[in-house]
Amino acid sequence: MKKIINEPTKVVSEFLKGMEKAHPELEYTEKLEVLSRREKSDKVAVISGGGAGHEPAHAGYVGMGMLDAAVTGNVFSSPSPDRIIEAITKMNAGKGVLMIIKNYSGDIMNFGLAKDLAELEDIQVESVVVRDDVAVKDSTYSTGRRGIAGTVFVHKIAGAKAETGASLQEVKAAAEKAIENIRSMGMAMTPCTLPAVGKPGFLLGEDEVEIGMGIHGEPGVMRTTMKTAQETAEILLDKILQDYDYSNSEVALMVNGLGATPLMELYILENEIQTLLEEKQIKVYKTFVGNYMTALDMSGCSVTLMKLDEELKKLLDAPCNTPGLKIG
Amino acid sequence: MKKIINEPTKVVSEFLKGMEKAHPELEYTEKLEVLSRREKSDKVAVISGGGAGHEPAHAGYVGMGMLDAAVTGNVFSSPSPDRIIEAITKMNAGKGVLMIIKNYSGDIMNFGLAKDLAELEDIQVESVVVRDDVAVKDSTYSTGRRGIAGTVFVHKIAGAKAETGASLQEVKAAAEKAIENIRSMGMAMTPCTLPAVGKPGFLLGEDEVEIGMGIHGEPGVMRTTMKTAQETAEILLDKILQDYDYSNSEVALMVNGLGATPLMELYILENEIQTLLEEKQIKVYKTFVGNYMTALDMSGCSVTLMKLDEELKKLLDAPCNTPGLKIG
Amino acid sequence: MGFHLTSKDYANYIRKAYRLIHEKGDYITELDSATGDGDHWININMGFEKLVEAANELEEMTVFEEFKKIGTIMMSVIGGSSGVLYGSAYLAAAKTLKEKETIQNENLCEVLDAMLQAIMSRGNAQPGWKTMIDSLAPAVQCYKDCILNQVDEKTCLSRVKQAAIDGAESTKDMEAVRGRATYQANKGVGHLDPGAVTMSYQIATLMDCVLEKL
Amino acid sequence: MGFHLTSKDYANYIRKAYRLIHEKGDYITELDSATGDGDHWININMGFEKLVEAANELEEMTVFEEFKKIGTIMMSVIGGSSGVLYGSAYLAAAKTLKEKETIQNENLCEVLDAMLQAIMSRGNAQPGWKTMIDSLAPAVQCYKDCILNQVDEKTCLSRVKQAAIDGAESTKDMEAVRGRATYQANKGVGHLDPGAVTMSYQIATLMDCVLEKL
Ligand SMILES: Nc1ncnc2c1ncn2[C@@H]1O[C@H](COP(=O)(O)OP(=O)(O)O)[C@@H](O)[C@H]1O
Ligand SMILES: Nc1ncnc2c1ncn2[C@@H]1O[C@H](COP(=O)(O)OP(=O)(O)O)[C@@H](O)[C@H]1O
Ligand SMILES: [Mg+2]
Ligand SMILES: [Mg+2]
Ligand SMILES: [Mg+2]
Ligand SMILES: [Mg+2]
């Protein structure tokens, strides 16, 4: 394993220290692994978080127009409730706190417990759960769909809504509208290596890819041979369009890299996706190409669509200034 | 080789088509592989370019406050003079054109020939050559130092100066001042694979890294075992500080990923660099962490320092809005 | 007459459980990589490492305080799904030990039962869903049966141990409903659940520790 | 009486050179990977591919037009260092062919010399600097010597071919001054220069083509 680290157990705290030094407008709370905006504003606080390993998510989306704080767990592990409570109490300005949770058992349980505890302290906390990954069957019986790259759109929408001075319920409603309209689908070409494990968690053959693999290297839905960019675009988009009707609508498109995929390849894929969307008369209002929600050093990609109405367009276009996303 | 591409010979044009679609403010000139700003402004034009494979460089730095156009060659191959002339004639607004060239024989020759030809058409063309890589001995006899990640700072400075309405000579002077004050040093952990070749150009052992490797996988100055982030920071920074005296000055710091290195690791390295710079009383004015100048799918990093005076600070802080860098 | 488990005994159990868990690193990581995200061992191992560091302190506490402390440490150090589940389990178990000086046979059964209820409610999960519950639940059931049937302590403890181990083994054929194995097309069938296996290590070690006291 | 190389002959030479270059892909890529950036073969191969596509057209031109066209194609298709160097070389060589119908012995020597001068001036490079020049320069020198000494054409052409091949071979022990091999600590010593090797392929193939005409 070749990684630019010191000790596997210290990666999270050193990463966040580095973020604080690189971005003086952000503040790091040691031990609790919370990164927050230094200037607390008088509005609904929007927080998110989860296991580390998805950089720039989530710490990279802290800043004007997106998150007020991000809570980081160990690599691929949900943060514990005490960390989450720190973010809640620190950023609550009396208007309440919205938690944006990706749909994983661990996150649901930890954020859920933190919410219960915060409410005992009379802090108003609401939560929304992102479940955009169409690789996983939705189900009310099981945990259901995972939250993946689409989460970044939810951060953007909720953050922009909060900046308008909206109420907690309104911010929550905007986030939920976004969630309703977001679907994603991913593909992995190489495994990822947890720093503390030191070797990849699984193997893929020289010419194999895994469609639908999760952002923690959880097994996908289909293993197949490497396809062309065009075929890959078709496979990923088909799965999304089968699940949700985007026809005759305007969408935001995100082509996301999982960490080790060159930007050139992401744009090549994006080019194919645009062609397909045009054929299907789905109009792309805004496009995002880059590493937004990664899986350590995995190579691969995901495609996300968010259907837009006038409100979502306005919120998407609203300015934001975070290390991971700048608009306006 | 697993790459999200269609055909190796088409990667450059498909990538640039994807960029045009994702960023409607940019325009792609087919065949000549030029990406330019759609709105031509009445100022000195700043152009750059080089072989593909360094994305977001150079096409990703086209936009307000940086480049007016980028010319792309095949992967790792300098663009031919006809492509460069297209960028020059297209973006010249009568105030002249500054070409920012990375110091490689091929680029020097191709841009040089293009300059000669453009001057025959009565277009004023000036050029500056970036040679920031301290891994290579500087020399007037041989080609001398390569241009690597520091080039992005030169784009920023020259672009900002041009936006002020400065003359070609003034823009050139600002770019040269930046170049004088920039040094970089890199390290590679894995090789890169040219799409048309399909297998890595060299091999590194399970625990080996190469200090000073170029952004085309050109051999470095020393092969050694994988070091901790702290040791890596020391090795790279020492080499830079041995070459140029940054003591008691303010600097811009860039910790650049070569393509496949997770952002988390770049911030961990940056954290160590900041500690070392603090010890040496070098004040960091602004920090950049991310994939700015890559080498296809190589994993590794580089560190760049630019010494700042008041003019450079102002130009660095000036707003820019490009796919690869947004400020203000 | 039966056993009396002191807070010192429990601290010793922690040390012993840590050794076993620590040793099984590659195996557990492999299990979580096959159906999950590969971090289960790192996290639980780190949790036990911290518990062992605190063991001298734990020895001096009442069992109530000791369980509360263990729960707090586990919740914050382990993180992930297991952290909050074990944290909730220990905090719930602590409640059954208020004002107790030692843990005796019936108490131990109550402790395990409280843990089970806490995990099921926090995890919103049932037995048979391919989780740590599938090791703990049969162990608790077995314990209750033994007490009901007045089985002698030694036999009882050995049976509980075996039930936990068999329970973990039984997850192999189960389809996951909770946890990351649900994302797999075949719901993880054919693979052991890592959380059930580490649960069985803890129960087995605990039973061994108690058996030594008899 | 000596050879008369027509534009059709030269187009045939292009086809033949392409076959040889195409065949040597792995070898040349390996050479450029060892001391450079690994793209030399891809680029020159692509250039020749385009030349072959244009070969029918080239056959119909005067040799002057043919060389100009080849230069333009090479410059724009090959790119990199080699593209601009070969482009300059062919454009300079074209000038020596103005108003000529065929290429005869002395003309061919002039063509190669013009190419050499163009490459040296565009590349700002000298013989001995571990570049393509180190195959071309000795070939030109040899050609000039043969003409001076009135060596018969057959012997002359064979010697030129050998000089190009030996010249490429001689780059193995040279230290690079231009090109990417300069970035290496040992300046590429011990490795052949890829550009010199592909240059020697072209010269050797060209000489073979001419020899067939005798
Ligand atoms: N909702 C749940 N209820 C009970 N146990 C669960 C639940 N979700 C996960 N588990 C248990 O946790 C184990 C995984 O723990 P861990 O790897 O720490 O968490 P994560 O899945 O968040 O990475 C699983 O093997 C399973 O036994
Ligand atoms: N300045 C120069 N003068 C003459 N030949 C050169 C010069 N620079 C490079 N070359 C030749 O070009 C070859 C490399 O070509 P190529 O791989 O296409 O270019 P690049 O180095 O830009 O990738 C070298 O092997 C060398 O023979
Ligand atoms: Mg996890
Ligand atoms: Mg090249
Ligand atoms: Mg896990
Ligand atoms: Mg080359």
Tab-separated table of C-alpha atoms in Angstrom, chain B residues 9 74-83 103-107 109-110 112-113 116 135-137 140-146 194 196-197 199-202 216-221, chain D residues 26 29-30 33-43 46 49 72 75-85 88 119 122-124 129 176-180 182-185 187:
chain	number	residue	atom	x	y	z
B	9	THR	CA	-7.026	8.382	-30.880
B	74	ASN	CA	-2.129	14.492	-28.359
B	75	VAL	CA	-1.536	12.827	-25.014
B	76	PHE	CA	1.877	13.999	-23.765
B	77	SER	CA	2.679	15.517	-27.177
B	78	SER	CA	3.087	19.162	-27.913
B	79	PRO	CA	0.384	20.632	-30.170
B	80	SER	CA	1.439	21.392	-33.711
B	81	PRO	CA	1.965	24.978	-34.886
B	82	ASP	CA	-1.276	25.099	-36.866
B	83	ARG	CA	-3.278	24.462	-33.727
B	103	ASN	CA	9.782	24.139	-20.873
B	104	TYR	CA	9.904	21.043	-23.086
B	105	SER	CA	11.776	20.842	-26.382
B	106	GLY	CA	8.604	19.999	-28.241
B	107	ASP	CA	6.600	22.872	-26.800
B	109	MET	CA	9.729	24.299	-30.977
B	110	ASN	CA	6.024	24.182	-31.802
B	112	GLY	CA	8.212	29.011	-31.384
B	113	LEU	CA	7.295	28.169	-34.948
B	116	ASP	CA	7.197	33.119	-36.130
B	135	ALA	CA	14.191	17.972	-9.752
B	136	VAL	CA	15.990	18.881	-12.957
B	137	LYS	CA	19.225	20.828	-12.880
B	140	THR	CA	21.608	27.029	-20.285
B	141	TYR	CA	23.369	24.294	-22.214
B	142	SER	CA	20.637	21.663	-22.180
B	143	THR	CA	16.873	22.181	-22.339
B	144	GLY	CA	16.969	22.805	-18.606
B	145	ARG	CA	14.196	22.593	-16.087
B	146	ARG	CA	10.771	21.297	-16.922
B	194	LEU	CA	-1.005	6.293	-22.179
B	196	ALA	CA	-2.824	4.465	-27.004
B	197	VAL	CA	-0.151	2.301	-25.397
B	199	LYS	CA	0.179	-0.470	-20.415
B	200	PRO	CA	2.286	1.501	-17.964
B	201	GLY	CA	5.509	2.968	-19.318
B	202	PHE	CA	7.563	1.764	-16.363
B	216	HIS	CA	4.926	12.585	-18.261
B	217	GLY	CA	6.405	9.764	-16.280
B	218	GLU	CA	9.916	10.823	-17.220
B	219	PRO	CA	12.295	9.160	-14.811
B	220	GLY	CA	13.035	11.055	-11.611
B	221	VAL	CA	16.148	11.685	-9.635
D	26	ASP	CA	6.290	-2.102	-28.740
D	29	THR	CA	7.427	2.708	-27.169
D	30	GLU	CA	9.711	0.899	-24.793
D	33	SER	CA	9.325	5.044	-22.053
D	34	ALA	CA	12.817	4.330	-20.787
D	35	THR	CA	14.161	7.810	-21.370
D	36	GLY	CA	11.205	9.934	-22.452
D	37	ASP	CA	7.436	9.968	-22.164
D	38	GLY	CA	6.476	6.942	-24.216
D	39	ASP	CA	4.584	8.671	-27.008
D	40	HIS	CA	7.103	8.750	-29.832
D	41	TRP	CA	5.855	5.657	-31.611
D	42	ILE	CA	2.178	6.508	-31.262
D	43	ASN	CA	2.785	9.860	-32.860
D	46	MET	CA	-0.127	8.009	-36.599
D	49	GLU	CA	-0.811	6.250	-41.154
D	72	THR	CA	2.473	19.677	-43.565
D	75	MET	CA	3.855	18.613	-38.610
D	76	SER	CA	0.174	18.620	-37.824
D	77	VAL	CA	-0.490	14.939	-37.266
D	78	ILE	CA	2.617	13.792	-35.417
D	79	GLY	CA	2.825	16.760	-33.071
D	80	GLY	CA	5.309	16.671	-30.234
D	81	SER	CA	8.987	17.224	-30.907
D	82	SER	CA	9.185	14.878	-33.867
D	83	GLY	CA	6.267	16.456	-35.716
D	84	VAL	CA	7.704	19.916	-35.884
D	85	LEU	CA	11.181	18.550	-36.636
D	88	SER	CA	10.531	21.499	-40.893
D	119	ILE	CA	16.275	19.747	-37.856
D	122	ARG	CA	14.696	24.035	-35.447
D	123	GLY	CA	15.852	21.800	-32.612
D	124	ASN	CA	18.752	24.065	-31.784
D	129	TRP	CA	23.322	15.190	-28.379
D	176	ALA	CA	21.291	13.635	-23.916
D	177	VAL	CA	21.411	17.413	-24.241
D	178	ARG	CA	18.043	17.937	-25.918
D	179	GLY	CA	14.821	16.046	-25.520
D	180	ARG	CA	13.363	14.358	-22.485
D	182	THR	CA	18.058	15.108	-20.368
D	183	TYR	CA	15.827	14.867	-17.302
D	184	GLN	CA	17.386	11.632	-16.258
D	185	ALA	CA	20.191	11.592	-13.749
D	187	LYS	CA	21.113	11.579	-19.224
